[in-house]
Amino acid sequence: MISKPIQYVGGELGAVVKPWESATVRWVLSYPDAYEVGLPNQGVQILYEVLNEREDVLAERTYAVWPDLEKLMREHDVPQFTVDSHRAVGDFDLFGLSFSTELGYTNMLTELSLAKIPLLAADRDESHPIVVAGGHAAFNPEPIADFIDAAVLGDGEEAVLEITDIVAAWKREGSPGGRDEILLRLAKTESVYVPRFYDVDYLADGRIQRVVPNRPGVPFRVHKRTTMDLDAWPYPKKPLVPLAETVHERFAVEIFRGCTRGCRFCQAGMITRPVRERSITTVAQMVHEGLEFSGFTEVGLLSLSSADHSEIGDICSGLADQYQGTNVSLSLPSTRVDAFNIDLAQELSRNGRRTGLTFAPEGGSERIRKVINKMVTEEDLIRTVTTAYSNGWRQVKLYFMCGLPTETDEDVLQIARLAHNVIKSGRQATGSKDIRCTVSIGGFVPKPHTPFQWAAMERPEVIDGRLKALKNEINSDRSLGRAIGFRYHDGEPSLIEGLLARGDRRVGAVIRKVWEEGGRFDGWSEHFSYRRWVDACAEVLPGFGVDLDWFTTREREQSEVLPWDHLDSGLDKDWLWQDWQDALTEYEQDDCRWTPCFDCGVCPSMDTQIQIGPTGRKLLPITPVNTGLRVPAGA
């Protein structure tokens, strides 16, 4: 009766089911997308394991159900359930949702509705779970402020345990003061944002005048959480092995967190500062234990720019030594053009299996790369992909963006010339015509807590026109064009993502309207409806004196109060503004990891510091796995 029923079964290797009565505090965790996208999510897997390691805590998982099952559940009055014990989501104490993209907001409303949890936080009582948002999109939770009870900014490992302790103490005391009291206790930590305790005042022209607490004891600013010692949190130890096919079939190890490259469009790089490296020995131990437990045959060494780890060469050569002769392959899913070299190429392909290589120049012209602070030259790119082709790869993927600030038609057409040169150089280096590259284009979306948070978005029709011209330019030379794949996202979903990324509380009514009109799985092109979003904006936003363009194609001024200004990512707003001005003059900023501090504000405000190696240590002394012999540590 439904598609892919296996995704709702549960019981995966790595799953945990505890007796309900054994727990004082019970969490249900959701990545609000389909199982195949949600199960591999690293953040949810880590929190699932961290919580379940506590004897007095129980954590289960739920994912967004496809429309066919949603229809059936409504017909038979079956509530949103967990995949672990198939218990109703509404039975839990806390409902945690991890958002890596804003396009998951409508799925959250489906989950709440199916769980019989009132959509509006104001309508909930003590019988309902506390709805907590996390993930990168939680750094501006204002568009969903009406639907969530709380939001956590930053790293979740320590935050979920602190929240758990606060809820446990409140329950032991007999839940005094009801829902309001527990939310107040969470808010007083200054690291949990509770929207109901803040009032937003607007100016006559639609801009925000101020955001202020509406009761004593609530902080004016909420600060992000930063987990400093990643070696103390070597998760996941027992990764979930999916029953159904998922988007990532691998064991993923996060080798470091944070990035100081300073790409101006990159929210992830800005909000996860400072850099914190996992030691080479911890990485080795995690890989060894994770593969032994799970049986995965690919190891993904994850970070925002994996080749920037100060000991990446030793990590890759050590793991390649250890797994030589087995069917285990290594991959660096995110590799900077200027950090990839022949040694890395050889280690990644040593056992004969070559996973895909993706490089992200982001901009087609040297000028636009200076604007976005992507310090990569055309020579860097050609040298890197030629190295890959020469070492046996026959296909690379190049990722670019369209719609960047100050972008012209010519900047985009330069992508075609770059792709042509890549193919020509690859053919010359290998003496073969069996060389391909895929050009993948994403639409630029200005994100909060970045230098581009003030930028205007380009209209979809302009984006689409440039992409059409680019496709024609790529195919203008048929000999080269047939070796180049071309994938792109049109401008319409990006505009809506921009609305949700920089929206304020007034956008919540748009989200609800879209959901009521059938909006589901907006991150999937086959389900996304631009017309549905435009119509909802046209119906809802004029009542507030604003419209879709006001939130998207309008450039902000320095003095404007932004919806997320009371949420502290550690970055100094004046520093971000200056970097925005530097972008407009095409000034490049160095990586502060290797140069003097540029006063972005993170290290002093978060009481943190950049952590870099090298440690001088090698991998744990474990012999190659195919020998069947193991050398004890210290031998």
XYZ file of C-alpha atoms in Angstrom:
635
model
C 0.000 0.000 0.000
C 3.021 2.301 0.468
C 6.438 2.778 -1.126
C 9.579 1.502 0.638
C 7.906 0.171 3.791
C 11.322 -1.044 5.019
C 12.174 2.550 6.004
C 9.611 2.472 8.824
C 10.586 -0.899 10.315
C 13.579 -0.022 12.532
C 15.810 -2.605 14.187
C 18.965 -1.534 12.345
C 22.392 -2.605 13.541
C 23.308 0.128 16.043
C 19.705 0.875 17.013
C 18.841 0.992 20.712
C 15.539 0.052 22.336
C 15.291 0.518 26.107
C 12.474 -0.392 28.475
C 10.202 2.664 28.641
C 9.979 2.663 32.438
C 13.767 2.549 32.859
C 14.191 6.181 31.757
C 13.623 9.393 33.684
C 13.884 11.573 30.572
C 12.809 10.438 27.094
C 13.907 12.072 23.848
C 12.669 11.521 20.312
C 15.071 12.808 17.657
C 14.135 13.715 14.108
C 15.867 14.723 10.936
C 12.724 16.008 9.179
C 13.281 14.306 5.847
C 12.871 10.836 4.402
C 14.683 7.908 6.040
C 17.164 7.665 3.163
C 18.333 11.236 3.845
C 17.801 11.345 7.596
C 19.394 8.120 8.788
C 22.988 8.965 7.717
C 22.775 12.407 9.369
C 25.821 12.609 11.610
C 24.322 15.042 14.113
C 21.282 12.900 14.918
C 23.394 9.732 15.150
C 25.785 11.370 17.619
C 23.018 12.705 19.886
C 21.169 9.372 19.704
C 24.248 7.584 21.015
C 25.269 10.221 23.574
C 21.788 10.186 25.135
C 21.368 6.419 25.108
C 24.671 5.918 26.907
C 22.998 7.453 29.954
C 21.173 4.797 31.992
C 18.387 7.170 33.017
C 17.789 8.486 29.480
C 16.074 6.983 26.465
C 16.351 8.302 22.907
C 14.516 7.075 19.814
C 14.297 8.296 16.204
C 11.577 9.375 13.826
C 11.741 10.542 10.220
C 9.348 12.313 7.873
C 6.871 9.894 6.317
C 6.122 9.967 2.615
C 2.730 11.436 1.577
C 1.365 7.949 0.814
C 1.890 6.812 4.416
C 0.775 10.178 5.820
C -2.579 9.739 4.052
C -2.960 6.224 5.437
C -1.996 7.303 8.973
C -4.606 10.053 8.950
C -7.284 7.660 7.675
C -6.544 5.126 10.430
C -5.676 7.638 13.180
C -2.118 6.344 13.534
C 0.170 8.977 15.143
C 3.720 9.888 14.135
C 5.829 7.056 15.543
C 9.457 6.189 16.234
C 11.241 3.600 14.122
C 12.873 2.099 17.229
C 9.865 0.934 19.263
C 7.018 2.339 17.129
C 5.891 4.447 20.064
C 3.885 7.632 19.520
C 6.090 10.740 19.311
C 3.656 12.590 21.574
C 4.544 10.277 24.491
C 8.095 11.637 24.862
C 9.393 14.464 27.074
C 11.431 16.182 24.372
C 11.129 16.269 20.587
C 14.438 17.319 19.016
C 14.564 18.321 15.352
C 17.839 18.850 13.502
C 17.623 21.264 10.562
C 20.526 21.458 8.119
C 18.284 23.212 5.588
C 15.327 25.509 6.011
C 13.355 23.618 3.373
C 12.558 21.001 6.026
C 10.205 23.326 7.907
C 7.009 22.059 6.287
C 7.966 18.473 7.147
C 8.253 19.548 10.783
C 4.621 20.691 10.689
C 3.589 17.331 9.247
C 5.382 15.531 12.075
C 3.811 17.762 14.721
C 0.363 17.361 13.210
C 0.614 13.570 12.918
C 1.965 13.403 16.489
C -1.115 15.320 17.679
C 1.127 18.031 19.097
C -0.445 21.495 18.615
C 1.333 23.331 15.806
C 1.606 26.514 17.858
C 3.854 26.358 20.923
C 1.441 28.680 22.727
C -1.276 25.990 22.546
C 0.771 23.231 24.214
C 0.579 22.102 27.828
C 2.454 19.729 30.155
C 1.151 16.688 28.272
C 3.075 17.603 25.117
C 6.799 17.156 24.408
C 9.085 20.183 24.507
C 9.927 20.846 20.845
C 13.612 21.750 20.444
C 15.242 22.840 17.163
C 18.933 22.411 16.419
C 21.304 22.219 13.467
C 22.697 24.987 11.269
C 19.280 26.404 10.381
C 18.595 26.939 14.114
C 20.983 29.907 14.063
C 17.964 31.850 12.806
C 14.917 30.012 14.160
C 12.667 33.091 13.920
C 10.594 31.838 10.936
C 9.602 28.792 13.036
C 9.495 30.640 16.378
C 5.737 30.079 16.701
C 6.105 26.308 16.236
C 9.075 25.445 18.476
C 9.474 25.732 22.222
C 13.246 26.165 22.183
C 16.327 26.220 19.974
C 19.939 25.286 20.651
C 22.693 27.077 18.754
C 25.910 25.212 17.993
C 27.232 21.852 19.125
C 24.750 19.497 20.708
C 26.767 16.866 22.591
C 26.979 18.718 25.901
C 23.830 20.786 25.330
C 21.447 17.796 25.193
C 22.872 16.410 28.422
C 22.468 19.759 30.180
C 18.866 20.028 28.944
C 18.268 16.440 30.089
C 19.530 17.216 33.592
C 17.310 20.299 33.862
C 14.226 18.370 32.723
C 15.049 15.444 35.064
C 15.344 17.771 38.074
C 12.052 19.482 37.190
C 10.271 16.128 36.874
C 11.691 14.882 40.193
C 10.310 18.004 41.877
C 6.844 17.225 40.564
C 6.951 19.530 37.505
C 6.418 22.789 39.457
C 5.147 25.777 37.472
C 4.236 23.598 34.499
C 5.526 24.129 30.983
C 6.346 27.783 31.568
C 8.664 26.959 34.462
C 10.700 24.315 32.651
C 11.124 26.611 29.646
C 12.219 29.419 31.943
C 14.829 27.160 33.548
C 16.150 26.282 30.095
C 16.231 29.942 29.020
C 18.208 30.962 32.113
C 21.137 28.822 30.967
C 21.751 31.561 28.333
C 22.422 28.789 25.783
C 18.846 27.680 25.077
C 16.674 30.125 23.125
C 12.983 30.149 24.062
C 11.144 32.382 21.537
C 8.032 32.914 23.698
C 10.124 34.878 26.202
C 11.048 37.521 23.594
C 8.911 40.238 22.020
C 9.626 41.647 18.559
C 8.743 45.275 17.783
C 8.602 46.536 14.181
C 9.115 49.921 12.558
C 6.537 51.412 10.212
C 8.592 50.405 7.138
C 8.576 46.726 8.160
C 12.061 46.527 9.626
C 12.623 45.237 13.159
C 12.946 47.895 15.828
C 14.092 45.607 18.638
C 13.904 42.118 20.121
C 13.678 42.147 23.912
C 12.995 39.654 26.748
C 9.488 39.923 28.163
C 10.180 38.591 31.671
C 12.901 38.786 34.352
C 15.799 36.352 34.282
C 15.755 35.861 30.517
C 19.044 36.907 28.856
C 19.152 39.606 26.175
C 21.449 37.407 24.064
C 21.626 33.636 23.718
C 25.035 32.106 23.081
C 26.054 29.156 20.953
C 27.498 25.968 22.412
C 31.034 24.935 21.444
C 32.367 21.458 22.224
C 36.098 22.008 22.510
C 37.701 18.586 23.110
C 36.488 16.394 20.266
C 38.673 13.517 21.471
C 36.433 13.336 24.546
C 33.410 12.820 22.259
C 34.450 10.052 19.798
C 30.985 9.519 18.349
C 29.435 7.667 16.648
C 31.040 4.571 18.122
C 28.280 2.254 16.903
C 26.989 3.782 13.661
C 23.514 2.948 12.436
C 23.618 0.547 9.500
C 20.537 1.263 7.349
C 18.041 -1.360 6.265
C 17.053 0.586 3.160
C 19.270 2.334 0.639
C 20.402 5.768 1.868
C 22.201 8.729 0.326
C 25.479 7.883 2.125
C 26.544 4.269 2.592
C 29.733 4.748 4.604
C 31.198 5.084 8.053
C 31.791 8.786 8.609
C 34.378 10.182 11.009
C 34.471 13.922 11.646
C 38.207 14.658 11.691
C 37.821 18.285 12.703
C 35.105 20.836 13.311
C 35.110 24.473 12.272
C 36.784 26.357 9.436
C 38.722 29.624 9.200
C 39.121 29.810 5.429
C 36.665 32.698 5.525
C 34.526 31.969 2.458
C 31.993 34.797 2.728
C 28.978 32.788 1.546
C 29.598 29.844 3.883
C 27.421 29.826 6.976
C 28.802 26.483 8.156
C 32.357 27.845 8.172
C 31.380 30.977 10.069
C 29.119 29.496 12.757
C 31.328 26.497 13.600
C 34.444 28.502 14.434
C 36.986 27.935 15.961
C 38.811 25.004 14.360
C 39.021 21.959 16.637
C 40.972 18.967 15.367
C 40.532 15.358 16.379
C 43.863 13.749 17.127
C 45.254 11.259 14.659
C 45.073 8.483 17.251
C 41.395 9.122 18.022
C 40.549 9.150 14.304
C 42.317 5.796 13.901
C 40.528 4.277 16.891
C 37.132 5.491 15.645
C 37.747 4.070 12.163
C 38.900 0.729 13.553
C 35.988 0.303 15.957
C 33.364 1.736 13.596
C 34.281 -0.547 10.689
C 34.540 -3.591 12.946
C 31.069 -2.875 14.326
C 29.285 -1.872 11.120
C 30.874 -3.704 8.197
C 30.878 -0.563 6.030
C 33.454 -0.633 3.227
C 33.942 3.105 2.806
C 35.363 5.529 5.353
C 34.434 9.174 4.882
C 36.836 11.575 6.586
C 34.466 14.469 7.168
C 34.916 18.151 7.870
C 34.221 21.375 6.000
C 37.612 21.026 4.295
C 39.099 17.662 5.197
C 42.485 18.142 3.537
C 43.127 21.076 5.900
C 43.660 18.766 8.899
C 47.252 19.413 9.988
C 48.042 15.678 9.813
C 45.819 14.622 6.917
C 48.753 13.035 5.069
C 49.628 10.778 8.000
C 45.963 9.951 8.612
C 45.414 8.860 5.002
C 48.708 6.970 4.626
C 48.224 5.252 7.987
C 44.677 4.149 7.157
C 45.712 3.087 3.653
C 48.487 0.950 5.192
C 46.121 -0.539 7.715
C 43.439 -1.503 5.189
C 45.632 -2.353 2.204
C 44.465 -5.552 0.574
C 40.922 -5.217 1.930
C 37.821 -3.834 0.267
C 37.859 -0.688 2.473
C 38.206 2.611 0.624
C 38.862 6.125 1.887
C 37.130 9.291 0.756
C 37.440 12.995 1.468
C 33.934 14.246 0.620
C 34.993 17.891 0.934
C 38.381 18.729 -0.541
C 39.683 22.182 -1.328
C 41.315 22.612 -4.702
C 44.464 24.104 -3.142
C 44.814 21.438 -0.426
C 44.725 18.335 -2.637
C 48.055 16.915 -3.817
C 49.577 13.862 -5.437
C 50.350 12.172 -2.117
C 46.728 12.394 -1.045
C 45.592 11.190 -4.464
C 47.799 8.116 -4.232
C 46.728 7.243 -0.690
C 43.027 7.625 -1.505
C 43.334 5.293 -4.507
C 45.925 2.852 -3.182
C 43.637 -0.166 -2.878
C 42.363 0.275 -6.412
C 38.955 1.736 -5.525
C 38.437 5.380 -6.336
C 35.532 7.132 -4.735
C 34.277 10.310 -6.356
C 36.248 13.530 -6.153
C 34.409 16.813 -5.797
C 36.105 20.195 -5.891
C 34.352 23.492 -5.308
C 35.863 26.529 -7.040
C 32.421 28.157 -6.404
C 33.024 30.999 -8.871
C 33.928 30.841 -12.543
C 36.063 33.974 -12.753
C 39.065 35.123 -10.741
C 37.163 38.309 -9.894
C 34.129 36.615 -8.376
C 36.361 34.233 -6.400
C 37.956 37.286 -4.803
C 34.518 38.664 -3.948
C 33.569 35.460 -2.116
C 37.081 35.024 -0.641
C 37.557 31.645 -2.278
C 41.308 31.922 -2.669
C 41.691 29.461 -5.513
C 43.296 30.314 -8.842
C 42.615 28.738 -12.191
C 46.141 27.312 -12.072
C 45.306 25.636 -8.731
C 42.238 24.016 -10.240
C 43.929 22.783 -13.427
C 46.894 21.392 -11.473
C 44.618 19.598 -9.003
C 42.273 17.924 -11.472
C 45.206 16.991 -13.705
C 46.769 15.283 -10.671
C 43.546 13.369 -10.128
C 43.259 12.316 -13.783
C 46.925 11.281 -13.855
C 46.373 9.065 -10.816
C 43.580 7.067 -12.378
C 40.442 9.090 -11.814
C 38.386 9.519 -14.938
C 35.675 11.754 -13.555
C 35.675 14.758 -11.219
C 32.819 16.956 -10.112
C 33.174 20.741 -9.997
C 30.739 22.740 -7.893
C 29.902 26.390 -8.591
C 27.301 28.898 -7.473
C 25.161 31.265 -9.481
C 23.640 34.499 -8.221
C 26.599 35.640 -6.088
C 26.860 39.306 -5.043
C 28.185 41.577 -7.843
C 27.974 38.632 -10.299
C 27.727 39.400 -14.024
C 26.778 37.241 -17.005
C 30.469 37.035 -17.911
C 31.429 35.666 -14.479
C 29.071 32.734 -15.068
C 30.173 32.108 -18.661
C 33.747 31.777 -17.375
C 32.646 28.453 -15.813
C 32.415 27.018 -19.343
C 35.946 28.119 -20.218
C 37.225 26.627 -16.954
C 35.491 23.305 -17.650
C 36.870 23.226 -21.210
C 40.396 23.779 -19.881
C 39.943 21.013 -17.329
C 39.043 18.510 -20.058
C 41.863 19.662 -22.334
C 44.435 19.422 -19.539
C 43.172 16.001 -18.476
C 43.379 14.639 -22.007
C 46.864 16.050 -22.436
C 48.097 14.620 -19.111
C 46.705 11.121 -19.688
C 46.828 10.795 -23.447
C 43.247 9.595 -23.273
C 39.912 11.022 -24.321
C 38.207 9.000 -21.601
C 38.081 12.055 -19.305
C 34.933 13.574 -17.890
C 33.902 16.265 -15.489
C 30.515 17.236 -14.157
C 29.720 20.896 -13.608
C 27.164 21.267 -10.841
C 25.590 24.669 -10.157
C 23.753 25.690 -7.010
C 21.885 28.920 -6.410
C 23.466 31.322 -3.931
C 21.463 31.917 -0.765
C 22.583 34.653 1.671
C 22.716 33.151 5.158
C 22.648 34.651 8.676
C 25.936 35.155 10.538
C 27.916 35.566 7.292
C 29.330 38.681 5.594
C 26.697 38.207 2.875
C 23.782 38.383 5.337
C 23.131 41.933 4.072
C 23.243 41.028 0.348
C 20.362 41.158 -2.117
C 19.400 37.961 -3.907
C 19.168 37.763 -7.679
C 15.756 37.098 -9.221
C 15.077 33.529 -10.440
C 14.584 34.581 -14.046
C 18.066 36.173 -14.087
C 19.622 33.019 -12.620
C 17.823 30.812 -15.106
C 18.894 33.019 -18.012
C 22.547 32.809 -16.993
C 22.344 29.029 -16.582
C 20.821 28.620 -20.044
C 23.575 30.761 -21.562
C 26.181 28.728 -19.653
C 24.835 25.444 -20.990
C 25.029 26.796 -24.538
C 28.583 27.985 -23.932
C 29.679 24.584 -22.584
C 28.264 22.888 -25.694
C 29.698 25.479 -28.091
C 32.709 23.167 -28.544
C 31.152 19.755 -29.165
C 34.403 17.824 -28.710
C 34.826 19.224 -25.197
C 31.155 19.674 -24.377
C 30.291 15.995 -24.738
C 32.805 15.244 -21.928
C 31.141 17.708 -19.551
C 28.032 16.877 -17.578
C 25.870 19.809 -16.515
C 23.599 19.767 -13.479
C 21.940 22.758 -11.931
C 19.250 23.924 -9.570
C 17.047 26.650 -11.006
C 16.616 29.939 -9.186
C 13.172 29.330 -7.712
C 13.962 26.987 -4.783
C 16.935 29.192 -3.869
C 14.711 32.255 -3.572
C 12.370 30.428 -1.182
C 15.317 29.109 0.812
C 16.478 32.721 1.036
C 13.075 33.776 2.363
C 13.274 31.124 5.086
C 16.958 31.701 5.879
C 16.658 35.445 6.560
C 13.007 35.633 7.507
C 11.546 36.750 10.820
C 8.493 35.607 12.775
C 6.101 36.942 10.162
C 7.315 34.241 7.743
C 5.890 31.567 10.055
C 2.397 32.309 8.725
C 3.686 31.687 5.174
C 5.184 28.319 6.176
C 1.920 27.267 7.771
C -0.104 28.374 4.739
C 2.156 26.432 2.364
C 1.877 23.341 4.564
C -1.915 23.624 4.704
C -1.956 23.813 0.898
C -0.026 20.530 0.679
C 3.615 21.604 0.988
C 5.780 18.579 1.855
C 9.398 17.616 1.158
C 10.275 21.044 -0.238
C 13.925 20.024 -0.545
C 12.932 17.509 -3.236
C 12.480 19.002 -6.704
C 9.604 16.638 -7.538
C 7.634 17.843 -4.499
C 8.629 21.525 -4.436
C 6.092 24.016 -5.767
C 7.345 27.555 -6.329
C 3.818 28.715 -7.158
C 2.537 27.458 -3.813
C 5.126 29.526 -1.948
C 4.606 32.644 -4.071
C 0.835 32.451 -3.621
C 1.190 31.997 0.150
C 3.498 35.019 0.357
C 1.059 37.097 -1.690
C -1.782 36.123 0.629
C -0.017 36.476 3.982
C 2.778 39.039 3.817
C 0.861 42.192 2.671
C -0.980 42.069 5.996
C 2.375 42.804 7.622
C 3.279 45.512 5.106
C 6.017 43.442 3.411
C 6.317 40.971 0.519
C 8.545 38.217 -0.873
C 10.961 40.665 -2.522
C 11.309 42.568 0.758
C 12.816 39.459 2.364
C 14.884 38.282 -0.613
C 15.967 40.748 -3.312
C 16.376 43.709 -0.946
C 19.860 44.687 0.264
C 20.071 45.449 3.997
C 21.754 48.502 5.512
C 24.335 48.375 8.281
C 21.989 49.929 10.822
C 19.163 47.422 10.294
C 18.322 45.111 13.184
C 18.496 41.614 11.737
C 16.108 38.924 13.020
C 18.986 36.906 14.520
C 20.995 39.740 16.115
C 20.048 38.563 19.622
C 21.445 35.097 18.874
C 25.196 35.064 19.404
C 27.310 32.927 17.069
C 30.438 34.503 18.533
C 31.069 36.583 15.412
C 31.333 40.337 15.820
C 28.702 42.076 13.668
C 31.050 44.968 12.863
C 33.665 42.484 11.657
C 31.093 40.806 9.417
C 30.076 44.192 8.000
C 33.694 45.111 7.271
C 34.192 41.790 5.494
C 31.071 42.557 3.415
C 32.650 45.879 2.431
C 35.905 44.076 1.625
C 33.942 41.737 -0.654
C 32.589 44.685 -2.625
C 36.163 45.885 -3.224
C 37.334 42.340 -4.089
C 39.727 42.235 -1.136
C 40.863 38.766 -0.046
C 41.235 37.858 3.625
C 43.790 35.245 4.680
C 43.072 32.141 6.748
C 43.550 33.184 10.395
C 44.480 29.631 11.310
C 47.987 30.264 9.998
C 48.193 34.061 10.238
C 47.620 36.662 12.968
C 44.080 37.082 14.339
C 41.630 39.215 12.330
C 39.347 39.861 15.337
C 36.249 38.055 14.078
C 35.279 37.819 17.753
C 34.900 34.064 18.208
C 37.914 33.171 20.319
C 37.532 35.845 23.045
C 33.724 35.826 23.152
C 33.495 32.037 23.312
C 36.540 31.720 25.612
C 37.988 29.316 23.061
C 41.051 28.997 20.919
C 41.950 27.462 17.604
C 43.224 23.923 18.048
C 45.737 22.656 15.535
C 48.343 19.900 15.402
C 50.568 18.352 14.605
C 50.580 15.957 17.535
C 53.681 14.175 16.327
C 51.918 10.852 16.859
C 51.109 8.156 14.340
C 48.067 5.970 14.062
C 47.388 3.469 16.811
C 49.795 0.554 16.328
C 47.302 -1.855 14.841
C 48.605 -4.130 12.101
C 46.922 -4.343 8.715
C 43.506 -5.880 9.254
C 43.824 -8.561 6.571
C 46.651 -10.363 8.443
C 44.310 -11.392 11.242
C 47.026 -10.479 13.751
C 46.781 -7.564 16.111
C 49.635 -5.825 17.858
C 48.722 -4.621 21.350
C 48.986 -0.887 22.001
C 52.440 0.060 23.239
C 54.093 -3.050 21.806
